[in-house]
mmCIF file of C-alpha atoms in Angstrom:
data_model
loop_
_atom_site.group_PDB
_atom_site.id
_atom_site.type_symbol
_atom_site.label_atom_id
_atom_site.label_comp_id
_atom_site.label_asym_id
_atom_site.label_seq_id
_atom_site.Cartn_x
_atom_site.Cartn_y
_atom_site.Cartn_z
ATOM 1 C CA MET A 553 -0.305 -0.504 -0.263
ATOM 2 C CA LEU A 554 1.014 3.254 -1.030
ATOM 3 C CA PRO A 555 1.492 5.781 2.352
ATOM 4 C CA SER A 556 -0.819 7.921 2.210
ATOM 5 C CA HIS A 557 1.036 11.299 1.693
ATOM 6 C CA ILE A 558 1.451 9.673 -1.866
ATOM 7 C CA THR A 559 -2.345 10.092 -2.305
ATOM 8 C CA TYR A 560 -1.778 13.315 -0.585
ATOM 9 C CA ASP A 561 0.345 14.866 -2.109
ATOM 10 C CA VAL A 562 -0.699 13.612 -5.635
ATOM 11 C CA ALA A 563 -3.340 16.708 -5.208
ATOM 12 C CA MET A 564 -0.602 19.210 -5.966
ATOM 13 C CA GLY A 565 1.809 17.842 -8.302
ATOM 14 C CA ARG A 566 1.156 19.622 -12.303
ATOM 15 C CA TRP A 567 3.229 17.417 -13.872
ATOM 16 C CA GLU A 568 3.588 13.706 -13.149
ATOM 17 C CA PRO A 569 2.181 13.327 -10.236
ATOM 18 C CA ASN A 570 4.266 10.402 -8.366
ATOM 19 C CA THR A 571 7.313 12.512 -9.449
ATOM 20 C CA ARG A 572 6.775 14.882 -7.513
ATOM 21 C CA VAL A 573 6.168 13.218 -4.431
ATOM 22 C CA ARG A 574 9.391 10.877 -4.889
ATOM 23 C CA LEU A 575 11.374 13.864 -5.001
ATOM 24 C CA VAL A 576 9.722 15.032 -1.165
ATOM 25 C CA VAL A 577 10.788 11.601 0.167
ATOM 26 C CA ALA A 578 14.081 11.221 -1.470
ATOM 27 C CA ALA A 579 14.801 14.305 -0.378
ATOM 28 C CA VAL A 580 14.008 14.058 2.977
ATOM 29 C CA ASP A 581 15.960 10.487 3.117
ATOM 30 C CA LEU A 582 18.983 12.280 2.066
ATOM 31 C CA PHE A 583 18.976 15.413 4.107
ATOM 32 C CA ALA A 584 18.353 13.243 7.033
ATOM 33 C CA GLU A 585 21.362 10.275 6.208
ATOM 34 C CA GLN A 586 24.052 13.332 4.920
ATOM 35 C CA GLY A 587 22.625 16.637 5.675
ATOM 36 C CA TYR A 588 21.293 19.153 4.200
ATOM 37 C CA ASP A 589 24.075 21.308 2.526
ATOM 38 C CA ALA A 590 25.988 18.256 1.312
ATOM 39 C CA THR A 591 22.843 17.210 -0.365
ATOM 40 C CA THR A 592 22.661 18.154 -4.133
ATOM 41 C CA VAL A 593 19.774 18.385 -6.263
ATOM 42 C CA SER A 594 21.414 15.962 -8.479
ATOM 43 C CA GLU A 595 21.873 13.373 -5.617
ATOM 44 C CA ILE A 596 17.980 14.019 -4.777
ATOM 45 C CA ALA A 597 16.831 13.202 -8.437
ATOM 46 C CA GLU A 598 18.741 10.377 -8.606
ATOM 47 C CA ARG A 599 17.631 8.728 -5.579
ATOM 48 C CA ALA A 600 13.839 10.024 -6.724
ATOM 49 C CA GLY A 601 14.345 7.298 -9.152
ATOM 50 C CA GLY A 602 17.352 8.093 -11.749
ATOM 51 C CA LEU A 603 15.855 11.507 -12.317
ATOM 52 C CA THR A 604 17.517 14.666 -14.086
ATOM 53 C CA LYS A 605 18.552 17.907 -12.378
ATOM 54 C CA THR A 606 15.985 19.102 -15.080
ATOM 55 C CA THR A 607 12.778 17.015 -13.780
ATOM 56 C CA PHE A 608 13.485 18.148 -10.321
ATOM 57 C CA PHE A 609 13.590 22.163 -11.347
ATOM 58 C CA ARG A 610 10.130 21.567 -13.287
ATOM 59 C CA HIS A 611 8.872 20.600 -10.083
ATOM 60 C CA PHE A 612 10.846 22.720 -7.365
ATOM 61 C CA PRO A 613 12.898 25.848 -8.090
ATOM 62 C CA ASP A 614 15.489 25.260 -5.539
ATOM 63 C CA LYS A 615 16.103 22.334 -3.192
ATOM 64 C CA ARG A 616 14.642 24.112 0.016
ATOM 65 C CA GLU A 617 11.517 24.447 -1.098
ATOM 66 C CA VAL A 618 11.421 20.908 -1.993
ATOM 67 C CA LEU A 619 10.611 20.506 2.510
ATOM 68 C CA PHE A 620 7.906 22.995 1.783
ATOM 69 C CA ALA A 621 6.228 21.517 -0.953
ATOM 70 C CA GLY A 622 2.839 21.106 1.043
ATOM 71 C CA GLN A 623 2.745 24.857 2.204
ATOM 72 C CA GLU A 624 0.143 25.819 -1.158
ATOM 73 C CA LEU A 625 -2.384 22.643 -0.028
ATOM 74 C CA HIS A 626 -2.441 23.435 3.440
ATOM 75 C CA ALA A 627 -3.574 26.774 3.130
ATOM 76 C CA ARG A 628 -6.072 26.049 0.830
ATOM 77 C CA LEU A 629 -7.382 23.339 2.914
ATOM 78 C CA MET A 630 -7.868 25.885 6.150
ATOM 79 C CA ALA A 631 -9.099 28.577 3.906
ATOM 80 C CA ASP A 632 -11.757 26.337 2.485
ATOM 81 C CA ALA A 633 -12.642 25.100 5.486
ATOM 82 C CA VAL A 634 -13.238 29.050 7.012
ATOM 83 C CA ALA A 635 -14.983 29.401 3.878
ATOM 84 C CA ALA A 636 -17.755 26.431 4.468
ATOM 85 C CA ALA A 637 -18.214 27.108 8.297
ATOM 86 C CA PRO A 638 -21.844 27.323 8.550
ATOM 87 C CA ASP A 639 -22.851 31.079 9.244
ATOM 88 C CA SER A 640 -23.506 30.722 12.780
ATOM 89 C CA ALA A 641 -19.879 29.703 13.332
ATOM 90 C CA THR A 642 -18.135 32.497 15.748
ATOM 91 C CA PRO A 643 -14.070 33.072 14.243
ATOM 92 C CA LEU A 644 -13.102 30.896 16.520
ATOM 93 C CA GLU A 645 -14.952 28.233 15.295
ATOM 94 C CA MET A 646 -14.281 28.675 11.718
ATOM 95 C CA VAL A 647 -10.592 28.289 12.469
ATOM 96 C CA GLY A 648 -11.416 25.251 14.524
ATOM 97 C CA ALA A 649 -12.794 23.520 11.345
ATOM 98 C CA ALA A 650 -9.835 24.922 8.931
ATOM 99 C CA VAL A 651 -7.435 22.901 11.903
ATOM 100 C CA ASP A 652 -9.569 19.971 11.758
ATOM 101 C CA ALA A 653 -9.182 19.972 7.468
ATOM 102 C CA VAL A 654 -5.114 20.565 7.537
ATOM 103 C CA ALA A 655 -4.801 18.056 10.408
ATOM 104 C CA ALA A 656 -7.092 15.327 8.906
ATOM 105 C CA SER A 657 -4.611 15.903 5.610
ATOM 106 C CA PHE A 658 -2.074 13.683 7.951
ATOM 107 C CA SER A 659 -3.036 10.121 8.521
ATOM 108 C CA ASP A 660 -1.234 8.047 10.842
ATOM 109 C CA ASP A 661 1.233 6.479 8.006
ATOM 110 C CA ARG A 662 2.737 9.580 7.550
ATOM 111 C CA ARG A 663 3.823 9.913 10.652
ATOM 112 C CA ALA A 664 7.833 8.644 10.760
ATOM 113 C CA PHE A 665 8.218 10.572 7.420
ATOM 114 C CA SER A 666 7.306 13.694 9.203
ATOM 115 C CA ALA A 667 9.332 13.092 12.250
ATOM 116 C CA ARG A 668 12.262 12.645 9.679
ATOM 117 C CA LEU A 669 11.240 16.119 7.939
ATOM 118 C CA ARG A 670 11.024 17.474 11.488
ATOM 119 C CA THR A 671 14.417 16.655 12.413
ATOM 120 C CA VAL A 672 15.706 18.005 9.102
ATOM 121 C CA LEU A 673 14.188 21.428 10.028
ATOM 122 C CA ALA A 674 15.739 21.654 13.177
ATOM 123 C CA ALA A 675 19.061 20.815 12.215
ATOM 124 C CA ASN A 676 19.764 23.923 9.899
ATOM 125 C CA ARG A 677 18.780 27.690 10.602
ATOM 126 C CA GLU A 678 17.616 28.367 6.802
ATOM 127 C CA LEU A 679 15.176 25.846 6.883
ATOM 128 C CA GLN A 680 13.892 26.967 10.383
ATOM 129 C CA GLU A 681 13.350 30.486 8.970
ATOM 130 C CA ARG A 682 11.563 28.812 6.017
ATOM 131 C CA ALA A 683 9.427 26.952 7.999
ATOM 132 C CA VAL A 684 8.277 29.984 10.026
ATOM 133 C CA ALA A 685 7.515 31.769 6.802
ATOM 134 C CA LYS A 686 5.331 28.921 5.806
ATOM 135 C CA ARG A 687 3.434 29.300 9.195
ATOM 136 C CA SER A 688 3.104 33.301 8.608
ATOM 137 C CA ALA A 689 2.026 31.904 5.106
ATOM 138 C CA LEU A 690 -0.870 29.720 6.228
ATOM 139 C CA ALA A 691 -2.382 32.720 8.922
ATOM 140 C CA ALA A 692 -2.264 34.994 6.146
ATOM 141 C CA ALA A 693 -4.107 32.531 4.268
ATOM 142 C CA VAL A 694 -6.873 31.946 7.300
ATOM 143 C CA THR A 695 -6.824 35.705 8.181
ATOM 144 C CA GLY A 696 -8.001 36.252 4.491
ATOM 145 C CA ALA A 697 -10.676 33.729 4.798
ATOM 146 C CA LEU A 698 -11.989 34.785 7.691
ATOM 147 C CA GLY A 699 -12.103 38.482 6.302
ATOM 148 C CA GLN A 700 -14.037 37.030 3.789
ATOM 149 C CA ARG A 701 -16.651 35.995 6.432
ATOM 150 C CA GLY A 702 -16.811 39.353 7.619
ATOM 151 C CA VAL A 703 -14.272 39.069 10.799
ATOM 152 C CA GLY A 704 -12.881 42.107 11.009
ATOM 153 C CA GLU A 705 -9.013 43.065 11.818
ATOM 154 C CA PRO A 706 -7.164 42.465 14.129
ATOM 155 C CA ALA A 707 -9.548 39.700 15.170
ATOM 156 C CA ALA A 708 -9.185 37.815 12.158
ATOM 157 C CA SER A 709 -5.170 37.434 12.286
ATOM 158 C CA LEU A 710 -5.627 36.673 15.998
ATOM 159 C CA ALA A 711 -7.733 34.040 15.536
ATOM 160 C CA ALA A 712 -5.838 32.838 12.516
ATOM 161 C CA GLY A 713 -2.459 32.552 14.390
ATOM 162 C CA LEU A 714 -4.427 30.569 17.342
ATOM 163 C CA GLY A 715 -5.391 28.443 14.873
ATOM 164 C CA VAL A 716 -1.856 27.632 13.041
ATOM 165 C CA ARG A 717 -0.376 27.308 16.090
ATOM 166 C CA ALA A 718 -2.881 24.853 17.255
ATOM 167 C CA PHE A 719 -2.008 22.900 13.982
ATOM 168 C CA TYR A 720 1.958 22.871 14.615
ATOM 169 C CA ASP A 721 1.669 22.507 18.594
ATOM 170 C CA GLY A 722 -0.770 19.264 17.491
ATOM 171 C CA PHE A 723 1.965 18.548 15.211
ATOM 172 C CA GLU A 724 5.028 18.527 17.306
ATOM 173 C CA CYS A 725 3.367 16.078 19.274
ATOM 174 C CA TRP A 726 1.904 13.360 17.005
ATOM 175 C CA ALA A 727 5.628 14.093 14.984
ATOM 176 C CA GLU A 728 7.101 12.165 18.123
ATOM 177 C CA PRO A 729 7.767 8.558 17.482
ATOM 178 C CA ALA A 730 6.334 6.936 20.669
ATOM 179 C CA SER A 731 2.997 9.430 20.007
ATOM 180 C CA GLN A 732 -0.204 7.145 19.479
ATOM 181 C CA ARG A 733 -3.029 9.991 18.698
ATOM 182 C CA SER A 734 -4.015 11.364 16.052
ATOM 183 C CA LEU A 735 -3.387 14.727 14.260
ATOM 184 C CA PRO A 736 -6.838 15.930 14.435
ATOM 185 C CA ASP A 737 -6.785 14.870 17.805
ATOM 186 C CA LEU A 738 -3.773 16.494 19.209
ATOM 187 C CA ALA A 739 -4.180 19.670 17.157
ATOM 188 C CA ARG A 740 -8.209 20.046 18.800
ATOM 189 C CA GLU A 741 -6.568 19.663 22.080
ATOM 190 C CA ALA A 742 -4.284 22.310 21.411
ATOM 191 C CA LEU A 743 -6.615 24.748 20.058
ATOM 192 C CA ASP A 744 -8.820 24.225 23.258
ATOM 193 C CA GLU A 745 -6.008 24.943 25.150
ATOM 194 C CA LEU A 746 -5.427 28.147 23.701
ATOM 195 C CA ARG A 747 -8.774 29.119 23.760
ATOM 196 C CA ALA A 748 -8.499 28.629 27.502
ATOM 197 C CA ALA A 749 -5.478 30.757 28.056
ATOM 198 C CA LEU A 750 -6.911 33.553 25.657
ATOM 199 C CA VAL A 751 -9.858 33.741 28.260
ATOM 200 C CA THR A 752 -7.534 34.119 30.840
ATOM 201 C CA LEU A 753 -5.460 36.845 29.192
ATOM 202 C CA ALA A 754 -8.807 38.916 28.113
ATOM 203 C CA MET B 60 23.848 66.330 15.611
ATOM 204 C CA LEU B 61 23.725 62.526 15.132
ATOM 205 C CA PRO B 62 20.729 60.316 14.598
ATOM 206 C CA SER B 63 19.597 59.345 17.364
ATOM 207 C CA HIS B 64 20.139 55.337 16.077
ATOM 208 C CA ILE B 65 23.833 56.299 16.497
ATOM 209 C CA THR B 66 23.638 56.954 20.182
ATOM 210 C CA TYR B 67 21.033 53.979 20.416
ATOM 211 C CA ASP B 68 23.285 51.186 18.588
ATOM 212 C CA VAL B 69 25.784 52.164 20.336
ATOM 213 C CA ALA B 70 24.898 49.890 23.289
ATOM 214 C CA MET B 71 25.283 46.901 20.568
ATOM 215 C CA GLY B 72 28.846 47.370 19.169
ATOM 216 C CA ARG B 73 31.463 45.145 20.871
ATOM 217 C CA TRP B 74 34.301 46.917 18.811
ATOM 218 C CA GLU B 75 34.429 50.264 17.699
ATOM 219 C CA PRO B 76 30.660 50.933 18.107
ATOM 220 C CA ASN B 77 30.426 53.926 15.612
ATOM 221 C CA THR B 78 32.020 51.522 12.844
ATOM 222 C CA ARG B 79 29.386 49.350 13.336
ATOM 223 C CA VAL B 80 26.333 52.085 13.058
ATOM 224 C CA ARG B 81 28.454 53.264 9.904
ATOM 225 C CA LEU B 82 28.028 49.811 8.359
ATOM 226 C CA VAL B 83 23.861 49.613 9.070
ATOM 227 C CA VAL B 84 23.201 52.831 7.678
ATOM 228 C CA ALA B 85 26.120 52.442 4.626
ATOM 229 C CA ALA B 86 24.436 48.823 4.353
ATOM 230 C CA VAL B 87 20.846 50.084 4.133
ATOM 231 C CA ASP B 88 21.837 53.239 1.811
ATOM 232 C CA LEU B 89 23.029 50.883 -0.665
ATOM 233 C CA PHE B 90 20.473 48.256 -0.719
ATOM 234 C CA ALA B 91 17.981 51.151 -0.858
ATOM 235 C CA GLU B 92 20.202 52.520 -4.174
ATOM 236 C CA GLN B 93 20.982 49.409 -5.931
ATOM 237 C CA GLY B 94 19.474 46.584 -4.451
ATOM 238 C CA TYR B 95 20.232 44.021 -1.857
ATOM 239 C CA ASP B 96 21.531 41.227 -4.560
ATOM 240 C CA ALA B 97 23.633 43.945 -6.425
ATOM 241 C CA THR B 98 25.737 44.856 -3.417
ATOM 242 C CA THR B 99 28.389 43.156 -1.910
ATOM 243 C CA VAL B 100 30.019 43.484 1.564
ATOM 244 C CA SER B 101 32.922 45.111 -0.063
ATOM 245 C CA GLU B 102 30.926 47.895 -1.170
ATOM 246 C CA ILE B 103 29.095 48.659 1.982
ATOM 247 C CA ALA B 104 32.450 48.305 3.763
ATOM 248 C CA GLU B 105 33.833 50.791 1.554
ATOM 249 C CA ARG B 106 30.663 53.097 1.737
ATOM 250 C CA ALA B 107 30.744 53.120 5.601
ATOM 251 C CA GLY B 108 34.078 55.282 5.334
ATOM 252 C CA GLY B 109 37.074 52.974 3.512
ATOM 253 C CA LEU B 110 36.748 50.324 5.676
ATOM 254 C CA THR B 111 37.631 46.875 4.598
ATOM 255 C CA LYS B 112 35.394 43.586 4.370
ATOM 256 C CA THR B 113 37.686 42.140 7.058
ATOM 257 C CA THR B 114 36.310 44.847 9.364
ATOM 258 C CA PHE B 115 32.804 44.084 8.010
ATOM 259 C CA PHE B 116 33.122 40.544 9.288
ATOM 260 C CA ARG B 117 34.331 41.466 12.682
ATOM 261 C CA HIS B 118 30.520 42.994 13.164
ATOM 262 C CA PHE B 119 28.187 41.019 11.277
ATOM 263 C CA PRO B 120 28.512 37.576 9.985
ATOM 264 C CA ASP B 121 26.817 38.146 6.411
ATOM 265 C CA LYS B 122 25.264 41.065 4.682
ATOM 266 C CA ARG B 123 22.126 40.223 5.734
ATOM 267 C CA GLU B 124 22.372 40.206 9.459
ATOM 268 C CA VAL B 125 23.451 43.831 8.880
ATOM 269 C CA LEU B 126 19.837 44.465 8.748
ATOM 270 C CA PHE B 127 18.978 42.668 11.809
ATOM 271 C CA ALA B 128 21.357 44.537 14.089
ATOM 272 C CA GLY B 129 19.201 45.353 16.340
ATOM 273 C CA GLN B 130 17.598 42.087 17.363
ATOM 274 C CA GLU B 131 19.782 40.990 20.225
ATOM 275 C CA LEU B 132 19.011 44.547 21.986
ATOM 276 C CA HIS B 133 15.488 44.299 21.272
ATOM 277 C CA ALA B 134 14.875 41.269 22.507
ATOM 278 C CA ARG B 135 16.791 42.775 25.856
ATOM 279 C CA LEU B 136 14.813 45.322 25.831
ATOM 280 C CA MET B 137 11.701 43.427 26.098
ATOM 281 C CA ALA B 138 12.396 41.152 28.127
ATOM 282 C CA ASP B 139 14.049 43.290 30.764
ATOM 283 C CA ALA B 140 10.697 45.200 31.049
ATOM 284 C CA VAL B 141 8.647 42.186 31.868
ATOM 285 C CA ALA B 142 11.345 40.712 34.371
ATOM 286 C CA ALA B 143 10.468 45.319 35.888
ATOM 287 C CA ALA B 144 7.297 45.050 35.615
ATOM 288 C CA PRO B 145 5.616 45.014 39.116
ATOM 289 C CA ASP B 146 4.248 42.395 41.025
ATOM 290 C CA SER B 147 0.742 43.266 40.330
ATOM 291 C CA ALA B 148 1.088 43.329 36.796
ATOM 292 C CA THR B 149 -1.243 41.059 34.562
ATOM 293 C CA PRO B 150 0.545 39.188 31.957
ATOM 294 C CA LEU B 151 -0.799 42.058 29.170
ATOM 295 C CA GLU B 152 0.436 44.883 31.611
ATOM 296 C CA MET B 153 4.166 42.960 31.584
ATOM 297 C CA VAL B 154 3.874 42.944 27.953
ATOM 298 C CA GLY B 155 2.461 46.504 27.543
ATOM 299 C CA ALA B 156 5.458 47.309 29.419
ATOM 300 C CA ALA B 157 7.852 45.133 27.064
ATOM 301 C CA VAL B 158 6.003 47.055 23.650
ATOM 302 C CA ASP B 159 6.887 50.632 25.494
ATOM 303 C CA ALA B 160 10.465 49.728 26.123
ATOM 304 C CA VAL B 161 11.219 48.641 22.552
ATOM 305 C CA ALA B 162 9.121 51.592 21.324
ATOM 306 C CA ALA B 163 10.887 54.073 23.558
ATOM 307 C CA SER B 164 14.055 53.014 21.726
ATOM 308 C CA PHE B 165 12.466 54.575 18.216
ATOM 309 C CA SER B 166 12.902 58.271 18.374
ATOM 310 C CA ASP B 167 11.246 60.348 15.781
ATOM 311 C CA ASP B 168 14.559 61.075 13.736
ATOM 312 C CA ARG B 169 14.795 57.715 12.803
ATOM 313 C CA ARG B 170 11.955 57.464 10.822
ATOM 314 C CA ALA B 171 13.142 58.141 7.549
ATOM 315 C CA PHE B 172 16.002 55.339 8.002
ATOM 316 C CA SER B 173 13.603 52.967 8.945
ATOM 317 C CA ALA B 174 11.379 53.571 6.488
ATOM 318 C CA ARG B 175 14.062 52.981 4.010
ATOM 319 C CA LEU B 176 14.901 49.651 5.934
ATOM 320 C CA ARG B 177 11.221 48.664 5.721
ATOM 321 C CA THR B 178 11.288 49.319 1.566
ATOM 322 C CA VAL B 179 14.424 47.322 1.439
ATOM 323 C CA LEU B 180 12.605 44.039 3.616
ATOM 324 C CA ALA B 181 10.021 44.382 1.392
ATOM 325 C CA ALA B 182 11.769 43.816 -2.062
ATOM 326 C CA ASN B 183 13.546 40.450 -1.115
ATOM 327 C CA ARG B 184 11.804 37.427 0.034
ATOM 328 C CA GLU B 185 14.996 35.898 1.777
ATOM 329 C CA LEU B 186 15.120 39.204 3.893
ATOM 330 C CA GLN B 187 11.354 38.999 4.820
ATOM 331 C CA GLU B 188 12.164 35.236 6.226
ATOM 332 C CA ARG B 189 14.741 36.734 7.989
ATOM 333 C CA ALA B 190 12.567 39.245 9.553
ATOM 334 C CA VAL B 191 9.931 36.932 10.602
ATOM 335 C CA ALA B 192 12.609 34.885 11.928
ATOM 336 C CA LYS B 193 13.385 38.142 14.154
ATOM 337 C CA ARG B 194 9.763 38.502 15.015
ATOM 338 C CA SER B 195 9.882 34.757 16.570
ATOM 339 C CA ALA B 196 12.910 35.753 18.136
ATOM 340 C CA LEU B 197 11.476 38.399 20.404
ATOM 341 C CA ALA B 198 8.377 36.812 20.784
ATOM 342 C CA ALA B 199 10.693 33.588 22.340
ATOM 343 C CA ALA B 200 12.378 36.210 24.511
ATOM 344 C CA VAL B 201 9.007 38.030 26.057
ATOM 345 C CA THR B 202 8.118 34.578 26.355
ATOM 346 C CA GLY B 203 10.522 33.516 28.584
ATOM 347 C CA ALA B 204 10.561 36.821 30.730
ATOM 348 C CA LEU B 205 6.728 35.922 31.039
ATOM 349 C CA GLY B 206 7.609 32.255 32.210
ATOM 350 C CA GLN B 207 10.208 33.552 34.753
ATOM 351 C CA ARG B 208 7.073 36.249 35.878
ATOM 352 C CA GLY B 209 5.168 33.061 36.424
ATOM 353 C CA VAL B 210 2.797 33.087 33.739
ATOM 354 C CA GLY B 211 2.408 29.444 32.217
ATOM 355 C CA GLU B 212 2.066 28.266 28.848
ATOM 356 C CA PRO B 213 0.388 28.953 26.197
ATOM 357 C CA ALA B 214 -0.844 32.061 27.956
ATOM 358 C CA ALA B 215 3.087 33.505 27.782
ATOM 359 C CA SER B 216 3.849 32.935 24.311
ATOM 360 C CA LEU B 217 0.377 34.264 23.356
ATOM 361 C CA ALA B 218 0.512 37.316 25.003
ATOM 362 C CA ALA B 219 4.163 37.715 23.882
ATOM 363 C CA GLY B 220 3.199 37.303 20.457
ATOM 364 C CA LEU B 221 0.309 40.149 20.836
ATOM 365 C CA GLY B 222 3.072 42.482 22.280
ATOM 366 C CA VAL B 223 5.551 41.741 18.858
ATOM 367 C CA ARG B 224 2.373 42.146 16.923
ATOM 368 C CA ALA B 225 1.711 45.541 18.773
ATOM 369 C CA PHE B 226 5.015 46.317 18.214
ATOM 370 C CA TYR B 227 5.449 45.753 14.582
ATOM 371 C CA ASP B 228 1.710 46.976 13.855
ATOM 372 C CA GLY B 229 3.064 50.655 15.064
ATOM 373 C CA PHE B 230 6.538 50.458 13.537
ATOM 374 C CA GLU B 231 4.456 49.906 10.260
ATOM 375 C CA CYS B 232 2.349 53.164 10.960
ATOM 376 C CA TRP B 233 5.455 54.747 12.330
ATOM 377 C CA ALA B 234 7.598 54.495 9.572
ATOM 378 C CA GLU B 235 5.189 55.923 6.951
ATOM 379 C CA PRO B 236 6.679 59.436 6.011
ATOM 380 C CA ALA B 237 3.357 61.126 6.497
ATOM 381 C CA SER B 238 3.113 59.767 9.865
ATOM 382 C CA GLN B 239 3.129 62.244 12.944
ATOM 383 C CA ARG B 240 2.975 60.101 15.776
ATOM 384 C CA SER B 241 5.471 58.693 18.120
ATOM 385 C CA LEU B 242 6.402 55.047 18.002
ATOM 386 C CA PRO B 243 5.147 54.615 21.891
ATOM 387 C CA ASP B 244 1.967 56.034 21.264
ATOM 388 C CA LEU B 245 1.368 54.244 18.115
ATOM 389 C CA ALA B 246 2.804 50.637 19.489
ATOM 390 C CA ARG B 247 0.373 50.919 22.852
ATOM 391 C CA GLU B 248 -2.812 51.776 20.295
ATOM 392 C CA ALA B 249 -1.556 48.666 18.522
ATOM 393 C CA LEU B 250 -1.638 46.671 21.710
ATOM 394 C CA ASP B 251 -4.814 48.111 23.142
ATOM 395 C CA GLU B 252 -6.669 47.451 19.419
ATOM 396 C CA LEU B 253 -5.393 43.755 19.917
ATOM 397 C CA ARG B 254 -6.448 43.188 23.437
ATOM 398 C CA ALA B 255 -9.986 44.873 22.592
ATOM 399 C CA ALA B 256 -9.726 41.702 19.712
ATOM 400 C CA LEU B 257 -8.997 38.983 22.306
ATOM 401 C CA VAL B 258 -11.683 40.061 24.427
ATOM 402 C CA THR B 259 -14.289 39.661 21.309
ATOM 403 C CA LEU B 260 -12.849 36.566 20.316
ATOM 404 C CA ALA B 261 -12.538 34.929 23.789
#
């Protein structure tokens, strides 16, 4: 059986969907084995099944972006969930739907891959900065969607930031090798804790 | 009269304080004139008064970091203000003190320089990512200081994020060439708006 991230990432490929996923997996494996800096695009392409650099560059602008291939999809999943929330939903309920939607795209058979990716990111400052930028991009997408639903500023971006944080807090727990719980579960719990803290601060 | 950022940045220099400030000003000027990518460390050093690359590298690891020279000082100002807040202060009041402290370090004669810096950052994705990382570092410093004051998680990081955001929201208004108000004023106003939004969301 294919790991679920293949089905999942297929939606993102514009050319030869499986190639894209193979490149992502090959990159994470190589970065984990020999380090990010030491790995070349040619090596990634070769490991992905004898592909060429040219093929790599049809999918990704550089070796860094291969680690953030999910950004566009994750942003869309979150924004779409906000757009689809019922009229009666409060801003935090809309954000809850966004967190559920993105978390549901990570099934448990991706846990080991995600743990490896997390280790790669943690080992490199440039990658950490790019990861922070991904968080900002997700927050911006949710903020925009909340704005479309009539939530004003700064409440929209505040709520969006809470949702993105809940997702990542949940992800950190989920990507622990010993973790048993699902990401939707953990992300929801994180959001509940953030909501409680909000009440305390307010 | 020296622009106040000279007095201000002097505190950060470990070698020849004025050299450090001159390098920052030269870098921002060159980046604004001819672009970040097109500017070399040698050109920055030369513009800063006939200095050498070697001197530059005694102060900064690369040409990017010259734009984030204030990070350590800003983090310290915010953390120290949290530490110095009265025992009776709520977490948001401690954060308010942190915002006041960092905002007060920007006097109005730095406005034009800050506007130029803002334009340089906005023109380059790598710099924007680094700017986001600076925000994270400031938030981490405030979170740590709140933790020392007994504020638990996730309330501490939530409150810290609010403070950093208020500072930057205020900064964006302040760095507008047409702006007349002081940064402490604008940052306080931004924090008040965020606090009101927090109450609405909660």
